[in-house]
Coordinates of C-alpha atoms and ligand atoms in Angstrom, one line a residue:
X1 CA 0.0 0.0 0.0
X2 CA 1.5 3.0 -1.4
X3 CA 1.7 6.5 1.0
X4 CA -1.3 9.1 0.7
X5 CA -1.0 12.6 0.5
X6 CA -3.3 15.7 0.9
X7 CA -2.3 17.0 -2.7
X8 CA -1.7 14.5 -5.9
X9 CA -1.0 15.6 -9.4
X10 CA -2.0 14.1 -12.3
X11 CA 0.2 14.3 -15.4
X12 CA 0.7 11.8 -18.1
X13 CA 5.0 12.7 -17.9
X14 CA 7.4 12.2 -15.1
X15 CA 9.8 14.6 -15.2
X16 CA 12.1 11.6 -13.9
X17 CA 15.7 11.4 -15.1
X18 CA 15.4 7.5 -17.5
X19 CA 19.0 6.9 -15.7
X20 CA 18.1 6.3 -11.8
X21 CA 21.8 6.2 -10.2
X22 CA 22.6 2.1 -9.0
X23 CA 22.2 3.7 -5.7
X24 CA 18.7 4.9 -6.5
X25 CA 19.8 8.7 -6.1
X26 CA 17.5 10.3 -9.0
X27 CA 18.0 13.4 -10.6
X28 CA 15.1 15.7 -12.2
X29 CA 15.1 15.0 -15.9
X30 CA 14.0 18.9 -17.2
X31 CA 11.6 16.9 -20.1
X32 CA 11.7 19.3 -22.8
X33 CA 8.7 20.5 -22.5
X34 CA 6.6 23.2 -20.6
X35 CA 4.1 21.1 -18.7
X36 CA 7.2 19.5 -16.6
X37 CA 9.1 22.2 -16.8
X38 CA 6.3 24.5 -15.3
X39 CA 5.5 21.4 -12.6
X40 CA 8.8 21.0 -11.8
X41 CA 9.4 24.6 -10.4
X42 CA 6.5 24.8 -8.0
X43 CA 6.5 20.7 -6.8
X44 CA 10.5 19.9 -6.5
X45 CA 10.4 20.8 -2.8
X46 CA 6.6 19.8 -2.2
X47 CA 4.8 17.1 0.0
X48 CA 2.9 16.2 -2.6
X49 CA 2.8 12.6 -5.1
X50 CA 3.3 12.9 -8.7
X51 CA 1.2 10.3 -10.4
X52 CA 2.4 9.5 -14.3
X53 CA 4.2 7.5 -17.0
X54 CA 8.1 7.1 -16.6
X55 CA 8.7 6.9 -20.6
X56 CA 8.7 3.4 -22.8
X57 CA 6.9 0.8 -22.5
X58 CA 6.3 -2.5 -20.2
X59 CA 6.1 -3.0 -16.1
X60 CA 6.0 -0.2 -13.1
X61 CA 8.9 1.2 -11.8
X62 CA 9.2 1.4 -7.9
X63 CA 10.8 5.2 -8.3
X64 CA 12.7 6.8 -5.2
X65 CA 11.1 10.1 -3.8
X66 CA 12.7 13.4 -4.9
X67 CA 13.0 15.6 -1.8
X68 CA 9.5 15.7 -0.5
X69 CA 8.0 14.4 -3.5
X70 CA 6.3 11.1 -4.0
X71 CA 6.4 9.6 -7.5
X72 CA 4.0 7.1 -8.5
X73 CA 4.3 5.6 -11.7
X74 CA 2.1 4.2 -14.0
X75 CA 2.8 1.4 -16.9
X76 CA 2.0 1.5 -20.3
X77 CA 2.1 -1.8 -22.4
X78 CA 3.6 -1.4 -25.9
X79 CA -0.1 -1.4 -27.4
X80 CA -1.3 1.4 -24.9
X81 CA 1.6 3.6 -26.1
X82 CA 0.3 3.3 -29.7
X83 CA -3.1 3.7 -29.1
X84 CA -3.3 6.0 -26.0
X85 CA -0.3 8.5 -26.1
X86 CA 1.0 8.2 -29.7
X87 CA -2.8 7.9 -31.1
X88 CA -5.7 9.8 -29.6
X89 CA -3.7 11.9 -27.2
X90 CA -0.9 13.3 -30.0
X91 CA -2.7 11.9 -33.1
X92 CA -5.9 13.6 -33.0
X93 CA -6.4 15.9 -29.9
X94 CA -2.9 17.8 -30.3
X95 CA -3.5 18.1 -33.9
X96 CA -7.1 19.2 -33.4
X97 CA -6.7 21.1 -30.4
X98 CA -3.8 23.5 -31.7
X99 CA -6.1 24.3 -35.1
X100 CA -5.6 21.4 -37.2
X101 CA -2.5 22.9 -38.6
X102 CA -1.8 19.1 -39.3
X103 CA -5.1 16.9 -40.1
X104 CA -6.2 15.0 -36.8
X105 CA -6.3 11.3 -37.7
X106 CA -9.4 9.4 -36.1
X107 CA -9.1 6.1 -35.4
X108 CA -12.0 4.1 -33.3
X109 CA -9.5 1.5 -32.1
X110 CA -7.4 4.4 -30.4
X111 CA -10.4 5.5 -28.1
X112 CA -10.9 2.5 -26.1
X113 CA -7.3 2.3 -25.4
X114 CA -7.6 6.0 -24.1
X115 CA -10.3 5.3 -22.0
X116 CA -8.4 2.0 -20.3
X117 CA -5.5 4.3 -19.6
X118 CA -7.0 7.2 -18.1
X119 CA -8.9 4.7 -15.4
X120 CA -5.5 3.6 -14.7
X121 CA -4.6 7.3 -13.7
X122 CA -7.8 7.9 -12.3
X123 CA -6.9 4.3 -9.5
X124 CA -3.9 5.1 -9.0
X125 CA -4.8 8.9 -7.8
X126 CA -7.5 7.1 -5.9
X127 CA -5.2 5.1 -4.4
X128 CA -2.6 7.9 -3.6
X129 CA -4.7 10.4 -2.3
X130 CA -6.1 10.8 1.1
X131 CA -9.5 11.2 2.5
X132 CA -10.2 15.2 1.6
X133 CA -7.4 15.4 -0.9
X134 CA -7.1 18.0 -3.8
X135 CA -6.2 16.0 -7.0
X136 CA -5.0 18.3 -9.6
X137 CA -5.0 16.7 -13.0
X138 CA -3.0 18.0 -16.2
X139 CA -3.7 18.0 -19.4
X140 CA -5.3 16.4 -22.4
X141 CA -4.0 13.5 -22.3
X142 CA -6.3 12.8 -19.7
X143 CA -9.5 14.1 -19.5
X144 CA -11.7 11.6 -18.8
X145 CA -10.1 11.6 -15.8
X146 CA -11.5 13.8 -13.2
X147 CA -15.3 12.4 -13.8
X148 CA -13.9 9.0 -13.4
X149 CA -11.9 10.0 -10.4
X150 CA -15.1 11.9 -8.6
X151 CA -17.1 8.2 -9.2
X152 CA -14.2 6.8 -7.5
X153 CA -13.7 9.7 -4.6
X154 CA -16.4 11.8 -3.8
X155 CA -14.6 13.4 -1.2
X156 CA -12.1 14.7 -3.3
X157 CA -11.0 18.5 -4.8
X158 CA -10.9 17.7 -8.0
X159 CA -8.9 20.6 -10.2
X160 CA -7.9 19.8 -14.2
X161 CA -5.8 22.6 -15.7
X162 CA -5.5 22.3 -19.9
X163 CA -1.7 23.5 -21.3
X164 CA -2.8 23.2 -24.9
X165 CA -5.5 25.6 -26.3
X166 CA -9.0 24.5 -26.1
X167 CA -10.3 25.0 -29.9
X168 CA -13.7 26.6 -30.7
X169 CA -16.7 24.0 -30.9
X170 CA -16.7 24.3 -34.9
X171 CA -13.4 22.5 -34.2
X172 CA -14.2 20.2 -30.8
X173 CA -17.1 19.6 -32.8
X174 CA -15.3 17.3 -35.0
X175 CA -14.1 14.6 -32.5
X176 CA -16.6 11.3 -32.2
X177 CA -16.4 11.3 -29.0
X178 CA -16.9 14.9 -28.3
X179 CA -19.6 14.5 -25.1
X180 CA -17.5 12.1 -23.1
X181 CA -14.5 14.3 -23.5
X182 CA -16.3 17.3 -22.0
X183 CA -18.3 15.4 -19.5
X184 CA -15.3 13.7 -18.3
X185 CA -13.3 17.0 -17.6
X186 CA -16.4 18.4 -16.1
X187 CA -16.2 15.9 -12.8
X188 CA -13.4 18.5 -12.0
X189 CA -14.4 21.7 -9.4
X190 CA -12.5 24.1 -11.6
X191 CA -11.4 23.3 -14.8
X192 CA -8.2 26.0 -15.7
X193 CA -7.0 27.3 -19.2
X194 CA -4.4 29.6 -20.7
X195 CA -6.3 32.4 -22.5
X196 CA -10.3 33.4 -21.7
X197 CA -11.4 32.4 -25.1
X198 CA -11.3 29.1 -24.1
X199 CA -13.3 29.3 -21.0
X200 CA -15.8 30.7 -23.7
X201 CA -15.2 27.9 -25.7
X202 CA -15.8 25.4 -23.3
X203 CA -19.1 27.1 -22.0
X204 CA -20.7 27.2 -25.4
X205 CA -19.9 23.3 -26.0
X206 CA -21.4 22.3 -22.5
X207 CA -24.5 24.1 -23.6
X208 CA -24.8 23.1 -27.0
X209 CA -23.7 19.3 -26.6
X210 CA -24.8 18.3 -22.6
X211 CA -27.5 21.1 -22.5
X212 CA -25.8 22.6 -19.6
X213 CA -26.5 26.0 -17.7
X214 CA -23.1 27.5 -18.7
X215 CA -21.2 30.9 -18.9
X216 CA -17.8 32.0 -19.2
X217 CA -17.3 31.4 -15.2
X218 CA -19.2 28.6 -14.2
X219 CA -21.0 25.5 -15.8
X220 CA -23.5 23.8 -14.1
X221 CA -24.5 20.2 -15.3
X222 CA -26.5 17.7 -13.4
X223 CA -27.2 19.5 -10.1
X224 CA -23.3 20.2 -10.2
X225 CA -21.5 23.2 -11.0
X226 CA -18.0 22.9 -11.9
X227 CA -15.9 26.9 -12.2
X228 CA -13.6 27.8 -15.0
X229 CA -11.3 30.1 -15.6
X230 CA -8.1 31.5 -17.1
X231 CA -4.8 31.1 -15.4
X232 CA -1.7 31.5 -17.8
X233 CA 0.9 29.4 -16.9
X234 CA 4.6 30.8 -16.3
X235 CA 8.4 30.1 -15.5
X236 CA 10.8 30.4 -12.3
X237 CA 11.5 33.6 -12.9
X238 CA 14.1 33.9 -10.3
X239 CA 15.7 30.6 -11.1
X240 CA 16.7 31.8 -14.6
X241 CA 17.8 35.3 -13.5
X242 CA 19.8 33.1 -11.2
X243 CA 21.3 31.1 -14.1
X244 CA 21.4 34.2 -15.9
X245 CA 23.3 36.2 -13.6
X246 CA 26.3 33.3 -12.9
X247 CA 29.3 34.6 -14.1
X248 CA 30.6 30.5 -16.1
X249 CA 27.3 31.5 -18.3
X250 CA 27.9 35.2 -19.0
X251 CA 30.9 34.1 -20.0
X252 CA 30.0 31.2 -21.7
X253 CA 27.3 33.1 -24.0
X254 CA 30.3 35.3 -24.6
X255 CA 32.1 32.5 -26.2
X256 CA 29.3 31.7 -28.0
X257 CA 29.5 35.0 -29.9
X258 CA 32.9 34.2 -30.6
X259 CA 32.5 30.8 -32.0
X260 CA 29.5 32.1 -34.0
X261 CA 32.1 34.4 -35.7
X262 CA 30.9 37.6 -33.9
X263 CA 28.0 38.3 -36.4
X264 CA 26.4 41.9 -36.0
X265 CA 23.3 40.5 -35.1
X266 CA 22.5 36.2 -33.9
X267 CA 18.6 34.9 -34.3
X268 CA 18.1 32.6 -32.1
X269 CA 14.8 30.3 -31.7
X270 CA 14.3 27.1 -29.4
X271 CA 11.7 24.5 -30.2
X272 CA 10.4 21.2 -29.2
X273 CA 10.6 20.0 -32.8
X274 CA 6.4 20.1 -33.7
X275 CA 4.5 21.1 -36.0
X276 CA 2.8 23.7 -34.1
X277 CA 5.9 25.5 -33.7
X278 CA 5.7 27.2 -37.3
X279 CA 9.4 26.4 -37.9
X280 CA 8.9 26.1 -41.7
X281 CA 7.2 29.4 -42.4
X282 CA 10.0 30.5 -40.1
X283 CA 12.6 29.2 -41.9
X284 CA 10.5 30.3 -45.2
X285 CA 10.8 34.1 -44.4
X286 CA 14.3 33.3 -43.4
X287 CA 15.2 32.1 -47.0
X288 CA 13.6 35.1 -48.5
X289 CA 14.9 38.0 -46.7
X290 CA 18.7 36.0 -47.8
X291 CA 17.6 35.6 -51.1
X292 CA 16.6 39.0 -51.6
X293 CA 19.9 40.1 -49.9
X294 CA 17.7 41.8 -46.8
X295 CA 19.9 39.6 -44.5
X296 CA 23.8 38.6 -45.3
X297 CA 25.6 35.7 -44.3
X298 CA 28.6 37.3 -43.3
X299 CA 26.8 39.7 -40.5
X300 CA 23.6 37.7 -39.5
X301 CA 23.4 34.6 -38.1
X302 CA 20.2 32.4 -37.2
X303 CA 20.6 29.4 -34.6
X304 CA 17.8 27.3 -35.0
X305 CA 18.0 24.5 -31.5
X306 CA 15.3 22.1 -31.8
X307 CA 14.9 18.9 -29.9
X308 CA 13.4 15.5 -30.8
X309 CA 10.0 14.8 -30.0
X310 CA 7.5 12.0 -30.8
X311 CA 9.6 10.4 -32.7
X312 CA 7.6 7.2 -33.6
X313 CA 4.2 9.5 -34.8
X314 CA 4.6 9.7 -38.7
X315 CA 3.9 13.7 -39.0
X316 CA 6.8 14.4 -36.6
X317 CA 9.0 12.1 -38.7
X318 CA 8.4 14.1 -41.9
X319 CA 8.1 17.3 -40.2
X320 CA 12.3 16.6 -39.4
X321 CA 12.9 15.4 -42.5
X322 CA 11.4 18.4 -44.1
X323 CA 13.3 21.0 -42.1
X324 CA 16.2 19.3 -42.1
X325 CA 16.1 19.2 -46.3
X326 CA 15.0 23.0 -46.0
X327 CA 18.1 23.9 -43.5
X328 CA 20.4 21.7 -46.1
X329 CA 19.1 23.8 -49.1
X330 CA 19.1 27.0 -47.1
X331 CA 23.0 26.9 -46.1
X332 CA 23.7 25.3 -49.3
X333 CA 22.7 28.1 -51.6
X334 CA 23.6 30.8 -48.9
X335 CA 26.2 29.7 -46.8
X336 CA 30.1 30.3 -47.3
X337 CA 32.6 28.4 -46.0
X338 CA 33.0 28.7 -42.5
X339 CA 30.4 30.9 -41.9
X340 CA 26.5 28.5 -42.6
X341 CA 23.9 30.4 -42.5
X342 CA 21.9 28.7 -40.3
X343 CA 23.2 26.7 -37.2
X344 CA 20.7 23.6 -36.7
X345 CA 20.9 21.9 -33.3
X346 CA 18.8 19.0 -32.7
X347 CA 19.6 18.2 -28.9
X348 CA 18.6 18.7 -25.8
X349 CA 20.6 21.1 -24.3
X350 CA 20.8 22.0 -19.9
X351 CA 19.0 25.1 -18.5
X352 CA 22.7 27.3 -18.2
X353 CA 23.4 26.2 -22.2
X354 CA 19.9 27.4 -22.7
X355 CA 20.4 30.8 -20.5
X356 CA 23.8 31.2 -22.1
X357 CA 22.0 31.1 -25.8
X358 CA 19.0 33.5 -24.3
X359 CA 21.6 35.6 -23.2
X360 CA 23.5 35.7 -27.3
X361 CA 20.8 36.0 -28.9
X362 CA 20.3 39.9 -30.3
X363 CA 16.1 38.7 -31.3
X364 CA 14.4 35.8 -30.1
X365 CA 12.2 34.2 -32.6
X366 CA 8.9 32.7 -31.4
X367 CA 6.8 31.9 -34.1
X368 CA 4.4 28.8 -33.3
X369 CA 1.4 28.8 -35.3
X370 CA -0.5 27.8 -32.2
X371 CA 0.8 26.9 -28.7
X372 CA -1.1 27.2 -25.6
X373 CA 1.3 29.1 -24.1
X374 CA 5.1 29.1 -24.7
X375 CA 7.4 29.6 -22.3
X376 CA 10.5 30.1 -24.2
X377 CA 9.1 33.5 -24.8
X378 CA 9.0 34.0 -21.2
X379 CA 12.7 32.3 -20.5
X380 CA 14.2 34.7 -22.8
X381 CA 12.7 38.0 -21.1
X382 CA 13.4 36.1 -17.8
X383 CA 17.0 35.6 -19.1
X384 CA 18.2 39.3 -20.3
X385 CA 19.0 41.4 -16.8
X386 CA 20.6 43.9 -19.3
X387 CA 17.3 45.1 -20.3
X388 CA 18.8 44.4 -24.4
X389 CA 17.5 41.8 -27.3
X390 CA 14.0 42.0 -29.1
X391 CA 11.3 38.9 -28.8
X392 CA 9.4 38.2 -32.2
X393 CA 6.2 36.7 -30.8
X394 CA 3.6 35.3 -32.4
X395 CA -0.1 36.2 -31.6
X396 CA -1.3 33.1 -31.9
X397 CA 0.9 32.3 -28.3
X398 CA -0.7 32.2 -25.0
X399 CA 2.2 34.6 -24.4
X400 CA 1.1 37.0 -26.7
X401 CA -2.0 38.0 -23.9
X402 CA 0.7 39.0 -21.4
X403 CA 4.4 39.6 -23.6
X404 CA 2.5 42.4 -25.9
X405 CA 6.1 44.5 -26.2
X406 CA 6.9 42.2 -28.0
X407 CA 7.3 42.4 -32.1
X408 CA 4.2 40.6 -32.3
X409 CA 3.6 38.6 -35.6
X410 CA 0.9 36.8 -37.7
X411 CA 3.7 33.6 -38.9
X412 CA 1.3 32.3 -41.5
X413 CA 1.9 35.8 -43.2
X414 CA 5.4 35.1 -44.4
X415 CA 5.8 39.1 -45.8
X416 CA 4.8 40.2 -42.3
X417 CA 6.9 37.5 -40.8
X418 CA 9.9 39.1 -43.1
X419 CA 8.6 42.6 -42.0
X420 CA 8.8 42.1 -38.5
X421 CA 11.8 40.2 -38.1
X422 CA 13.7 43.2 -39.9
X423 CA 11.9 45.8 -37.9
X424 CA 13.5 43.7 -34.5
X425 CA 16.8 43.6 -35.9
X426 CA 17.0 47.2 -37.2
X427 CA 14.8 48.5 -33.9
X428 CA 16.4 51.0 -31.1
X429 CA 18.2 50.1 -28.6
X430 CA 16.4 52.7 -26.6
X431 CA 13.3 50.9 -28.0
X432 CA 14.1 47.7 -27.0
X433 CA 15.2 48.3 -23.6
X434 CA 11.6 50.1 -22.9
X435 CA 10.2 46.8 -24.6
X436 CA 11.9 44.6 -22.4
X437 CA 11.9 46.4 -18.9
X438 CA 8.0 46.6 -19.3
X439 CA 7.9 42.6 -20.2
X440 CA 10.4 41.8 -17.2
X441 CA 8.2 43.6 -14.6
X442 CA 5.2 41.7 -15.9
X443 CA 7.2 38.3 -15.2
X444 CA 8.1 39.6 -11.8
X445 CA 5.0 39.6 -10.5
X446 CA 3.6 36.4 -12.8
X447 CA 6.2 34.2 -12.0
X448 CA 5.3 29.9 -11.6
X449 CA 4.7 30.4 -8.1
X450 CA 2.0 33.5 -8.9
X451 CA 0.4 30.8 -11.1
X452 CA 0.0 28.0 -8.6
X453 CA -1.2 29.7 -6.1
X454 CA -4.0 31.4 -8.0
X455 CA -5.0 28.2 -9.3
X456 CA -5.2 27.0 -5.9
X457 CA -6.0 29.3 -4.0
X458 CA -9.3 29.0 -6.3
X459 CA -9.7 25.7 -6.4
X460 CA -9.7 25.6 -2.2
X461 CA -11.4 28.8 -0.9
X462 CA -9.8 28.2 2.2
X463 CA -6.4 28.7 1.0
X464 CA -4.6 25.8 2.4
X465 CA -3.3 24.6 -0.3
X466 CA -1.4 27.4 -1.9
X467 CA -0.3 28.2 1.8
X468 CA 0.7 24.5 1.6
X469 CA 2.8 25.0 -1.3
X470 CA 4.5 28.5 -0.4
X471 CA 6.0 26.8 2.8
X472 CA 7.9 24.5 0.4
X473 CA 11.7 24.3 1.8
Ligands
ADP501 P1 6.1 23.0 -25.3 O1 5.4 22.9 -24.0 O2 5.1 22.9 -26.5 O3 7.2 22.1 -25.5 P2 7.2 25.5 -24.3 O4 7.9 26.6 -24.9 O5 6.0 26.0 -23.4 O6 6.7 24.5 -25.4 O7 8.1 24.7 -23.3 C1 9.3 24.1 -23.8 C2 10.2 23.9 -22.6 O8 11.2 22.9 -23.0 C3 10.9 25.1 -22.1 O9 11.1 25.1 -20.7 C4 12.3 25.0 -22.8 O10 13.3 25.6 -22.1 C5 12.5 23.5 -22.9 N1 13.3 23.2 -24.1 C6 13.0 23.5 -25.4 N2 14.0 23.1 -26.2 C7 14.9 22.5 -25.4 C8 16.1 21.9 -25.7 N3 16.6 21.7 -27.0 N4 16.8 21.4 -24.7 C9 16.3 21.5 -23.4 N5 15.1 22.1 -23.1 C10 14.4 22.6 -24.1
G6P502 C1 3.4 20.0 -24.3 C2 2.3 19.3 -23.6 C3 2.8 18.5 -22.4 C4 3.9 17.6 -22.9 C5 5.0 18.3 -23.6 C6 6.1 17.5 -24.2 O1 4.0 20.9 -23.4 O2 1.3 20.3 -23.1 O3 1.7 17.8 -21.8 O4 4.4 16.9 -21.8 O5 4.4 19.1 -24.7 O6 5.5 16.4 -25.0 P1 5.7 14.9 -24.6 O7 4.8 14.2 -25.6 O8 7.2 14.6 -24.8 O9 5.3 14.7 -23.2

């Protein structure tokens, strides 16, 4: 019988280092991603349990605590992978949730398997959490989940927070099983998003497909009234000024200058290599403003770092082989020897490296054609204490709500992509540092910690849980 605790989170990821030391010592593994990175911020130090999937495929790991923290894993068989995580989680909702930028593929098969993984989340929460306990569930790989859990545990605070965007019904209203995907997040108390809209969203749907009493707040459904809300996720702020401010990575980005030739001006952008990411228009408006001599080899630079990600799901597979022919042609036709014009790294890379780039870079570009949030955006702001650089954002970021000094950019418009990009590299510095100074004081005061504790503080009226949480060591 595994420990209890007063507060469980739900999340399919781990952010569990794959190596556990022989003498079980176990490191945080920072998963490329924002959902762990995000978690991992506000739960390293917690006394909480993190119920979710340790990565690959096959039987349950006994995994060692990390500080406080209780991790509690749950198997997937080889099947499950396919069908769950790989097929209706990033097959058709992530296709479908972030616009159908790629086609959602639907595939019956895929559903049931969905549905026999998220009751395994849902028992092992049960199982983990004590009588009273505040389960907070993240999201959409699991959304049936608080609905099953609140059959299981009536006496639980249920809370589901969605990273990805929540689409607009003409979208949702594709999926076959559109009603048991909203009922099942609706067993939650509050159900949190990134922007407004998709409280909307979600209120409209409720009403139209479960005939529900909805508005943009609350949504009341079977004698039951479950509150939503918007609660845009952010970074530890003061963990990357930290990093920031060490003198190995000032140093370090200096050297990056160097080896990068000392260009006038280096482009930097950091993706989880997706689709949603809009690295091919990027890389589109790139090739133009070369080709049209707007940009030159010899005093620009663009460092493109992108890491692996989904690698068995076909559209990701093409998606690299298409950048990386794009990048090949690119440096081919523009590059001169010793000086490419694009620097491609596909790795993952550790948060100083990553501060140390945030920290080169003269203009960050962040161009996803969709993304719930974003929070490279955010590291890069978080990242420049000299008050210097310029952020290309684009609008259709969660960021864009709260970052709006930034150069803010429509990417599927590849001439205004082209515009903006030379209006950041040509801007001020006066400009910039006004930009930047306004976006830094907004991440002071909306920092990971802000963002926890609003989410819990309204999920528990009587504030114990945040208070819970702020005590952390
Ligand atoms: P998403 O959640 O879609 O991956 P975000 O921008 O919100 O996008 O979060 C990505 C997270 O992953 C950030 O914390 C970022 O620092 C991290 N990350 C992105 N690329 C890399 C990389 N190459 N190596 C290490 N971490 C990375
Ligand atoms: C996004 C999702 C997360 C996910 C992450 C990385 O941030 O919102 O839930 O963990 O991408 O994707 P992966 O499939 O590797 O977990």
């Amino acid at each position: 019988m595994m420990r209890q605790s007063s507060l469980v989170v739900v999340a399919n990821r781990l952010p569990l280092d794959d190596n556990v030391a022989p003498d079980g010592a176990c490191e945080w593994r920072r998963n490329p991603g924002g959902l762990a990175s995000a978690l991992h911020s506000i739960l390293r130090q917690a006394p909480a349990t993190w119920v979710g999937w340790a990565g690959g495929a096959g039987p349950p790991r006994p995994l060692p605590d990390i500080g406080t923290l209780r991790l509690r894993s749950v198997a997937l068989t080889e099947d499950e992978l396919r069908g769950y995580y790989e097929g209706f989680a990033n097959s058709t909702l992530w296709p479908l949730y972030h616009d159908a930028v790629e086609p959602p593929l639907f595939d019956r098969g895929w559903w049931e398997t969905y549905l026999v993984v998220n009751r395994r989340f849902a028992e092992a929460a049960a199982e983990v959490a004590e009588q009273g306990a505040a389960v907070w569930v993240q999201d959409y790989h699991l959304q049936l989940v608080p609905e099953m859990l609140r059959q299981m545990r009536p006496d639980l605070l249920i809370g589901f927070f969605m990273h990805v965007p929540f689409p607009p019904p003409e979208l949702f209203m594709q999926l076959p099983r559109r009603a048991e995907l909203l009922r099942g997040m609706l067993g939650a108390d509050l159900v949190g998003f990134q922007r407004p809209q998709a409280a909307h969203n979600i209120a409209q749907l409720a009403t139209k497909l479960l005939g529900a009493q909805a508005n943009d707040r609350t949504i009341t459904l079977g004698g039951r009234t479950t509150r939503t809300g918007a609660f845009p996720v952010s970074i530890d702020v003061a963990e990357m000024q930290a990093l920031a401010a060490r003198p190995d990575v000032v140093a370090h980005a200096r050297e990056l200058r160097g080896l990068l030739g000392q260009p006038r001006r280096i482009l930097l952008s950091v993706d989880r290599l997706d689709y949603t990411k809009g690295i091919e228009h990027r890389l589109t408006a790139y090739r133009e403003l070369l080709r049209d001599g707007l940009v030159k080899v010899r005093d620009t630079v663009l460092v493109q770092v992108a890491v692996p990600s989904r690698e068995r799901v076909e559209s990701y597979r093409t998606l690299r082989d298409r950048i990386e022919g794009e990048v090949g042609r690119i440096n081919g036709e523009y590059g001169r020897v010793g000086e490419p014009a694009i620097h491609y790294l596909i790795q993952p890379f550790d948060r100083a490296e990553l501060a140390a780039l945030y920290q080169t870079a003269d203009v960050m570009v962040v161009t996803p054609l969709r993304d719930g949030m974003n929070l490279v955006a955010k590291e890069f702001v978080a990242a420049r204490e000299d008050g210097s650089g310029a952020l290309v954002l684009s609008e259709f970021a969660g960021a864009a709500d709260e970052l709006n000094d930034a150069f803010l950019v429509n990417p599927h418009d590849v001439e205004g992509l082209k515009d903006t990009l030379l209006r950041a590299m040509e801007a001020e510095p006066a400009d910039l540092a006004t930009r930047m100074e306004r976006m830094r004081a907004h991440l002071r005061s909306h920092d990971i910690m802000a963002w926890a504790r609003d989410y819990l503080s309204t999920l528990d009226h009587t504030g114990r849980l945040a208070e819970r949480l702020a005590r952390r060591a």
